[in-house]
Backbone as CSV, one residue per row, in Angstrom:
resi,resn,N_x,N_y,N_z,CA_x,CA_y,CA_z,C_x,C_y,C_z
1,MET,1.569,-14.654,-21.532,2.638,-14.863,-20.525,2.554,-13.768,-19.419
2,VAL,2.664,-14.172,-18.095,2.721,-13.268,-17.020,4.111,-13.110,-16.567
3,VAL,4.539,-11.766,-16.393,5.849,-11.490,-15.916,5.855,-10.291,-14.886
4,GLU,6.606,-10.331,-13.862,6.744,-9.268,-13.016,7.563,-8.105,-13.605
5,LEU,7.224,-6.893,-13.368,7.956,-5.789,-13.896,9.424,-5.896,-13.626
6,GLU,9.781,-6.370,-12.417,11.227,-6.484,-12.155,11.919,-7.465,-12.998
7,LYS,11.212,-8.416,-13.623,11.888,-9.430,-14.435,11.721,-9.128,-15.916
8,LEU,11.033,-8.110,-16.294,10.805,-7.723,-17.655,12.024,-7.497,-18.478
9,ASN,12.968,-6.786,-17.941,14.184,-6.524,-18.654,14.847,-7.838,-19.009
10,SER,14.911,-8.891,-18.098,15.649,-10.087,-18.337,14.929,-10.853,-19.411
11,VAL,13.547,-10.803,-19.434,12.746,-11.522,-20.356,13.006,-10.974,-21.795
12,LEU,12.814,-9.700,-21.849,13.077,-9.033,-23.219,14.545,-9.160,-23.615
13,GLY,15.458,-9.161,-22.687,16.869,-9.293,-23.023,17.274,-10.694,-23.513
14,ASN,16.596,-11.654,-22.917,16.796,-13.114,-23.325,16.221,-13.241,-24.702
15,LEU,15.087,-12.659,-25.017,14.483,-12.785,-26.356,15.412,-11.998,-27.372
16,ARG,15.937,-10.955,-26.953,16.856,-10.174,-27.894,18.129,-11.067,-28.125
17,ASP,18.645,-11.634,-27.149,19.910,-12.530,-27.303,19.536,-13.708,-28.131
18,LEU,18.352,-14.294,-28.032,18.008,-15.404,-28.846,17.862,-15.014,-30.289
19,ILE,17.281,-13.872,-30.574,17.159,-13.350,-31.933,18.572,-13.192,-32.508
20,ILE,19.448,-12.540,-31.810,20.831,-12.310,-32.284,21.549,-13.583,-32.552
21,ARG,21.455,-14.577,-31.677,22.089,-15.846,-31.849,21.568,-16.650,-33.088
22,HIS,20.279,-16.484,-33.363,19.762,-17.234,-34.481,19.377,-16.283,-35.705
23,TRP,20.052,-15.121,-35.770,19.794,-14.200,-36.723,19.820,-14.721,-38.172
24,ASN,20.778,-15.462,-38.580,20.820,-15.996,-39.888,19.671,-16.784,-40.322
25,GLU,19.094,-17.528,-39.460,17.895,-18.436,-39.735,16.620,-17.524,-39.720
26,LEU,16.571,-16.390,-38.838,15.382,-15.703,-38.679,15.201,-14.632,-39.735
27,LYS,16.285,-14.137,-40.285,16.217,-12.880,-41.153,15.313,-13.103,-42.404
28,GLY,15.225,-14.361,-42.841,14.420,-14.718,-44.044,12.960,-14.679,-43.770
29,GLU,12.494,-14.683,-42.469,11.125,-14.651,-42.102,10.559,-13.296,-41.728
30,THR,11.228,-12.286,-42.116,10.892,-10.881,-41.741,10.537,-9.971,-42.914
31,TYR,9.904,-8.891,-42.642,9.509,-7.933,-43.585,10.699,-6.906,-43.552
32,VAL,11.215,-6.421,-44.700,12.368,-5.589,-44.683,11.910,-4.157,-45.196
33,LYS,12.363,-3.192,-44.486,12.159,-1.780,-44.892,13.500,-1.001,-44.815
34,GLU,13.844,-0.202,-45.661,15.075,0.560,-45.660,14.751,2.047,-45.481
35,SER,15.500,2.658,-44.505,15.381,4.107,-44.354,16.631,4.621,-43.663
36,LEU,17.044,5.834,-44.091,18.243,6.506,-43.432,19.418,5.573,-43.358
37,GLY,19.673,4.771,-44.415,20.800,3.959,-44.489,20.858,2.740,-43.553
38,MET,19.646,2.406,-43.085,19.456,1.274,-42.121,18.426,0.375,-42.685
39,ARG,18.637,-0.909,-42.466,17.563,-1.951,-42.804,16.780,-2.359,-41.530
40,HIS,15.521,-2.297,-41.646,14.621,-2.674,-40.549,13.909,-3.989,-40.874
41,TYR,14.181,-4.986,-40.077,13.560,-6.388,-40.311,12.511,-6.547,-39.129
42,THR,11.282,-6.506,-39.647,10.190,-6.680,-38.620,9.647,-8.119,-38.674
43,PHE,9.513,-8.719,-37.502,9.059,-10.054,-37.377,7.531,-10.131,-37.500
44,PRO,6.942,-11.127,-38.109,5.580,-11.198,-38.255,4.672,-11.483,-37.020
45,THR,5.327,-11.854,-35.978,4.566,-12.148,-34.694,4.970,-11.173,-33.683
46,ASN,4.063,-10.991,-32.691,4.405,-10.208,-31.531,4.210,-10.988,-30.237
47,VAL,4.772,-10.444,-29.134,4.719,-11.149,-27.838,3.754,-10.280,-26.936
48,LYS,2.807,-11.018,-26.348,1.843,-10.356,-25.514,2.226,-10.776,-24.017
49,LEU,2.479,-9.737,-23.274,2.888,-9.948,-21.820,1.871,-9.193,-20.907
50,ASN,1.543,-9.933,-19.794,0.807,-9.412,-18.769,1.745,-9.034,-17.691
51,VAL,2.112,-7.745,-17.569,3.178,-7.371,-16.710,2.533,-6.926,-15.374
52,LEU,3.070,-7.605,-14.300,2.483,-7.347,-12.935,3.327,-6.233,-12.318
53,LEU,2.631,-5.205,-11.681,3.243,-4.093,-11.064,3.071,-4.335,-9.557
54,ASN,4.112,-4.634,-8.903,4.098,-4.872,-7.441,3.986,-3.608,-6.647
55,GLU,4.430,-2.447,-7.135,4.380,-1.229,-6.522,3.847,-0.173,-7.390
56,LYS,3.282,0.900,-6.901,2.856,1.992,-7.693,3.581,3.263,-7.331
57,LEU,3.750,4.124,-8.312,4.378,5.436,-8.090,3.329,6.443,-7.835
58,PRO,3.463,7.253,-6.775,2.458,8.268,-6.518,2.222,9.274,-7.679
59,HIS,0.949,9.679,-7.843,0.551,10.432,-9.043,1.445,11.720,-9.119
60,GLU,1.699,12.355,-8.073,2.512,13.607,-8.069,3.901,13.391,-8.745
61,TYR,4.513,12.145,-8.673,5.773,11.863,-9.259,5.555,11.350,-10.647
62,ALA,4.434,10.695,-10.888,4.265,10.006,-12.152,3.800,11.036,-13.250
63,LEU,3.120,12.087,-12.896,2.667,13.006,-13.945,3.821,13.704,-14.632
64,PRO,4.882,14.263,-13.908,5.924,14.904,-14.723,6.650,13.881,-15.516
65,LEU,6.884,12.675,-15.024,7.549,11.608,-15.768,6.757,11.304,-17.122
66,LEU,5.493,11.150,-17.008,4.701,10.838,-18.181,4.742,12.021,-19.122
67,ALA,4.755,13.274,-18.648,4.921,14.336,-19.579,6.195,14.287,-20.426
68,GLY,7.279,13.931,-19.771,8.540,13.722,-20.492,8.494,12.559,-21.501
69,PHE,7.839,11.454,-21.137,7.719,10.334,-21.978,6.824,10.708,-23.201
70,GLY,5.761,11.432,-22.859,4.694,11.698,-23.872,5.247,12.680,-24.983
71,ILE,6.112,13.488,-24.630,6.733,14.478,-25.639,7.718,13.781,-26.503
72,SER,8.537,12.959,-25.925,9.706,12.463,-26.653,9.526,11.023,-27.161
73,ASP,8.821,10.176,-26.422,8.836,8.718,-26.813,7.540,8.073,-26.997
74,LEU,6.442,8.663,-26.525,5.124,7.901,-26.704,4.387,8.563,-27.893
75,HIS,3.699,7.657,-28.667,2.874,8.045,-29.704,1.365,7.804,-29.214
76,VAL,0.592,8.763,-29.295,-0.710,8.752,-28.799,-1.772,8.599,-29.900
77,GLY,-2.534,7.569,-29.781,-3.630,7.275,-30.772,-4.618,6.405,-29.982
78,SER,-5.054,5.388,-30.665,-5.912,4.431,-29.843,-5.068,3.645,-29.009
79,LEU,-3.752,3.577,-29.236,-2.825,2.861,-28.400,-1.699,3.829,-27.971
80,LEU,-1.059,3.567,-26.835,0.175,4.187,-26.498,1.234,3.320,-27.034
81,SER,2.275,3.875,-27.673,3.325,3.024,-28.277,4.673,3.838,-28.331
82,THR,5.643,3.000,-28.375,7.054,3.486,-28.508,7.827,2.411,-29.139
83,SER,8.986,2.771,-29.646,9.899,1.835,-30.322,11.367,2.159,-29.812
84,THR,11.958,1.250,-29.063,13.215,1.530,-28.541,14.053,0.286,-28.179
85,PRO,15.348,0.349,-28.279,16.142,-0.781,-27.808,16.471,-0.796,-26.322
86,ASP,16.033,0.254,-25.691,16.366,0.487,-24.251,15.357,-0.219,-23.344
87,LEU,15.706,-1.264,-22.831,14.815,-2.129,-21.984,14.445,-1.416,-20.645
88,LYS,15.289,-0.541,-20.116,14.935,0.158,-18.908,13.896,1.254,-19.176
89,LEU,14.052,1.771,-20.416,12.989,2.801,-20.787,11.590,2.137,-20.859
90,ILE,11.549,0.989,-21.484,10.274,0.234,-21.599,9.767,-0.024,-20.179
91,SER,10.521,-0.499,-19.287,10.049,-0.845,-17.887,9.644,0.427,-17.213
92,SER,10.351,1.551,-17.342,9.969,2.780,-16.652,8.617,3.273,-17.209
93,MET,8.444,3.208,-18.508,7.104,3.655,-19.091,5.973,2.791,-18.548
94,LEU,6.124,1.553,-18.583,5.106,0.659,-18.006,4.856,0.927,-16.535
95,TYR,5.872,1.184,-15.759,5.772,1.559,-14.343,4.874,2.809,-14.123
96,VAL,5.211,3.838,-14.865,4.545,5.167,-14.691,3.097,5.088,-15.249
97,ILE,2.906,4.490,-16.426,1.596,4.418,-17.051,0.751,3.480,-16.156
98,GLY,1.202,2.394,-15.728,0.473,1.431,-14.819,0.068,2.170,-13.530
99,SER,1.039,2.943,-13.017,0.740,3.664,-11.754,-0.464,4.683,-11.951
100,LEU,-0.399,5.399,-13.051,-1.410,6.425,-13.395,-2.730,5.821,-13.670
101,MET,-2.763,4.544,-14.163,-3.984,3.806,-14.545,-4.471,3.109,-13.191
102,ASN,-3.767,3.252,-12.073,-4.158,2.540,-10.849,-4.336,1.091,-11.107
103,SER,-3.367,0.473,-11.836,-3.538,-0.854,-12.121,-2.454,-1.726,-11.547
104,ARG,-2.752,-2.959,-11.144,-1.823,-3.892,-10.601,-1.037,-4.695,-11.788
105,ASN,-1.728,-4.660,-12.944,-1.058,-5.245,-14.068,-1.473,-4.462,-15.352
106,ILE,-0.626,-4.694,-16.363,-0.829,-3.982,-17.671,-0.474,-4.910,-18.715
107,ILE,-1.343,-4.962,-19.815,-1.074,-5.870,-20.942,-0.326,-5.081,-21.987
108,ALA,0.846,-5.549,-22.382,1.615,-4.879,-23.420,2.030,-5.848,-24.492
109,TYR,2.076,-5.287,-25.623,2.389,-6.078,-26.847,3.798,-5.585,-27.324
110,PHE,4.596,-6.574,-27.668,5.983,-6.244,-28.144,6.229,-6.956,-29.459
111,GLN,6.633,-6.047,-30.392,7.072,-6.614,-31.692,8.577,-6.339,-31.878
112,PRO,9.299,-7.350,-31.865,10.765,-7.199,-32.033,11.070,-6.776,-33.454
113,THR,12.047,-5.840,-33.643,12.504,-5.371,-34.899,14.024,-5.403,-35.014
114,ALA,14.669,-6.015,-35.930,16.054,-6.025,-35.978,16.505,-4.906,-36.943
115,VAL,17.430,-4.129,-36.462,17.947,-2.984,-37.268,19.389,-3.212,-37.564
116,ILE,19.764,-3.137,-38.873,21.126,-3.205,-39.251,21.526,-1.870,-39.794
117,ARG,22.527,-1.299,-39.122,22.973,0.033,-39.479,23.872,-0.064,-40.697
118,SER,24.267,1.124,-41.297,25.136,1.091,-42.433,26.590,0.427,-42.180
119,ASN,26.971,0.411,-40.925,28.205,-0.120,-40.609,28.121,-1.679,-40.403
120,GLY,26.884,-2.191,-40.480,26.666,-3.636,-40.262,26.285,-4.062,-38.853
121,GLU,26.233,-3.107,-37.962,25.865,-3.426,-36.550,24.420,-3.766,-36.445
122,LEU,24.176,-4.890,-35.765,22.769,-5.376,-35.561,22.327,-4.975,-34.205
123,SER,21.107,-4.376,-34.080,20.387,-3.953,-32.821,19.023,-4.519,-32.853
124,ILE,18.486,-4.808,-31.704,17.097,-5.330,-31.593,16.276,-4.178,-30.907
125,TYR,15.278,-3.700,-31.601,14.411,-2.711,-31.063,13.123,-3.448,-30.671
126,TYR,12.378,-2.942,-29.693,11.021,-3.486,-29.337,9.998,-2.360,-29.636
127,HIS,9.055,-2.633,-30.494,7.942,-1.684,-30.633,6.888,-2.185,-29.587
128,MET,6.671,-1.357,-28.563,5.716,-1.732,-27.498,4.365,-0.962,-27.732
129,ALA,3.275,-1.608,-27.647,1.971,-0.991,-27.716,1.129,-1.452,-26.533
130,LEU,0.390,-0.477,-25.967,-0.535,-0.851,-24.949,-1.720,0.094,-24.949
131,ARG,-2.824,-0.321,-24.359,-4.011,0.528,-24.283,-3.877,1.308,-23.019
132,GLY,-4.077,2.715,-23.012,-4.138,3.470,-21.793,-5.616,3.723,-21.579
133,ASN,-5.992,3.982,-20.352,-7.266,4.380,-20.069,-7.433,5.892,-20.548
134,ASN,-8.700,6.383,-20.554,-8.897,7.761,-20.965,-8.166,8.830,-20.151
135,GLU,-8.054,8.493,-18.889,-7.278,9.463,-17.995,-5.872,9.685,-18.457
136,VAL,-5.237,8.563,-18.799,-3.768,8.660,-19.196,-3.686,9.335,-20.574
137,LYS,-4.612,8.995,-21.461,-4.579,9.657,-22.794,-4.751,11.106,-22.682
138,LYS,-5.737,11.583,-21.920,-6.011,13.031,-21.737,-4.803,13.732,-21.107
139,LEU,-4.115,13.144,-20.168,-2.959,13.748,-19.560,-1.820,13.904,-20.513
140,ILE,-1.552,12.912,-21.347,-0.488,13.050,-22.366,-0.771,14.150,-23.374
141,ILE,-2.018,14.138,-23.870,-2.351,15.232,-24.941,-2.331,16.511,-24.209
142,LYS,-2.841,16.792,-23.074,-2.870,18.113,-22.446,-1.479,18.540,-22.111
143,MET,-0.560,17.677,-21.619,0.809,18.170,-21.401,1.553,18.431,-22.617
144,SER,1.387,17.673,-23.668,2.016,18.026,-25.015,1.492,19.370,-25.543
145,TYR,0.181,19.511,-25.397,-0.416,20.770,-25.946,0.075,21.958,-25.160
146,ARG,0.219,21.873,-23.848,0.628,22.995,-23.009,2.108,23.371,-23.366
147,LEU,2.979,22.407,-23.604,4.370,22.670,-23.974,4.394,23.344,-25.369
148,ASN,3.590,22.969,-26.298,3.561,23.539,-27.630,3.093,24.935,-27.525
149,GLN,2.228,25.289,-26.612,1.755,26.641,-26.503,2.774,27.552,-25.930
150,CYS,3.857,27.015,-25.284,4.921,27.909,-24.693,5.855,28.412,-25.707
151,HIS,5.935,27.703,-26.858,6.973,28.006,-27.905,6.452,29.222,-28.789
């Protein structure tokens, strides 16, 4: 599915609302893991989106933003990934990473996870994964390394 970055929040928000609305039927089709007093229900399928970036952020602005994401929110390996219920954070990361990759579009995979807290509150998190190019991976590792050296 192709979606413009500006519409990504509403697409993921609609999926979240659909999951919440049909939660009783869906929860039996999930993998359950418990940790820290919460139940995590992971769905067996993921959503592949080709996100179109209509604008790019200049590198001098994107680099400091990526450093902040890399330290707190992104996991670096063969894929860049994060897990969050914050749709604006997902869009921001895709915008910055796509800008640094000089790309007009970026393929992202989303796996929804339902989290039920000890108080019974249901939240929908998205585990997002994407492949970064070597330039982006090097930048994340170098910035994380430099900050660790300061401590």
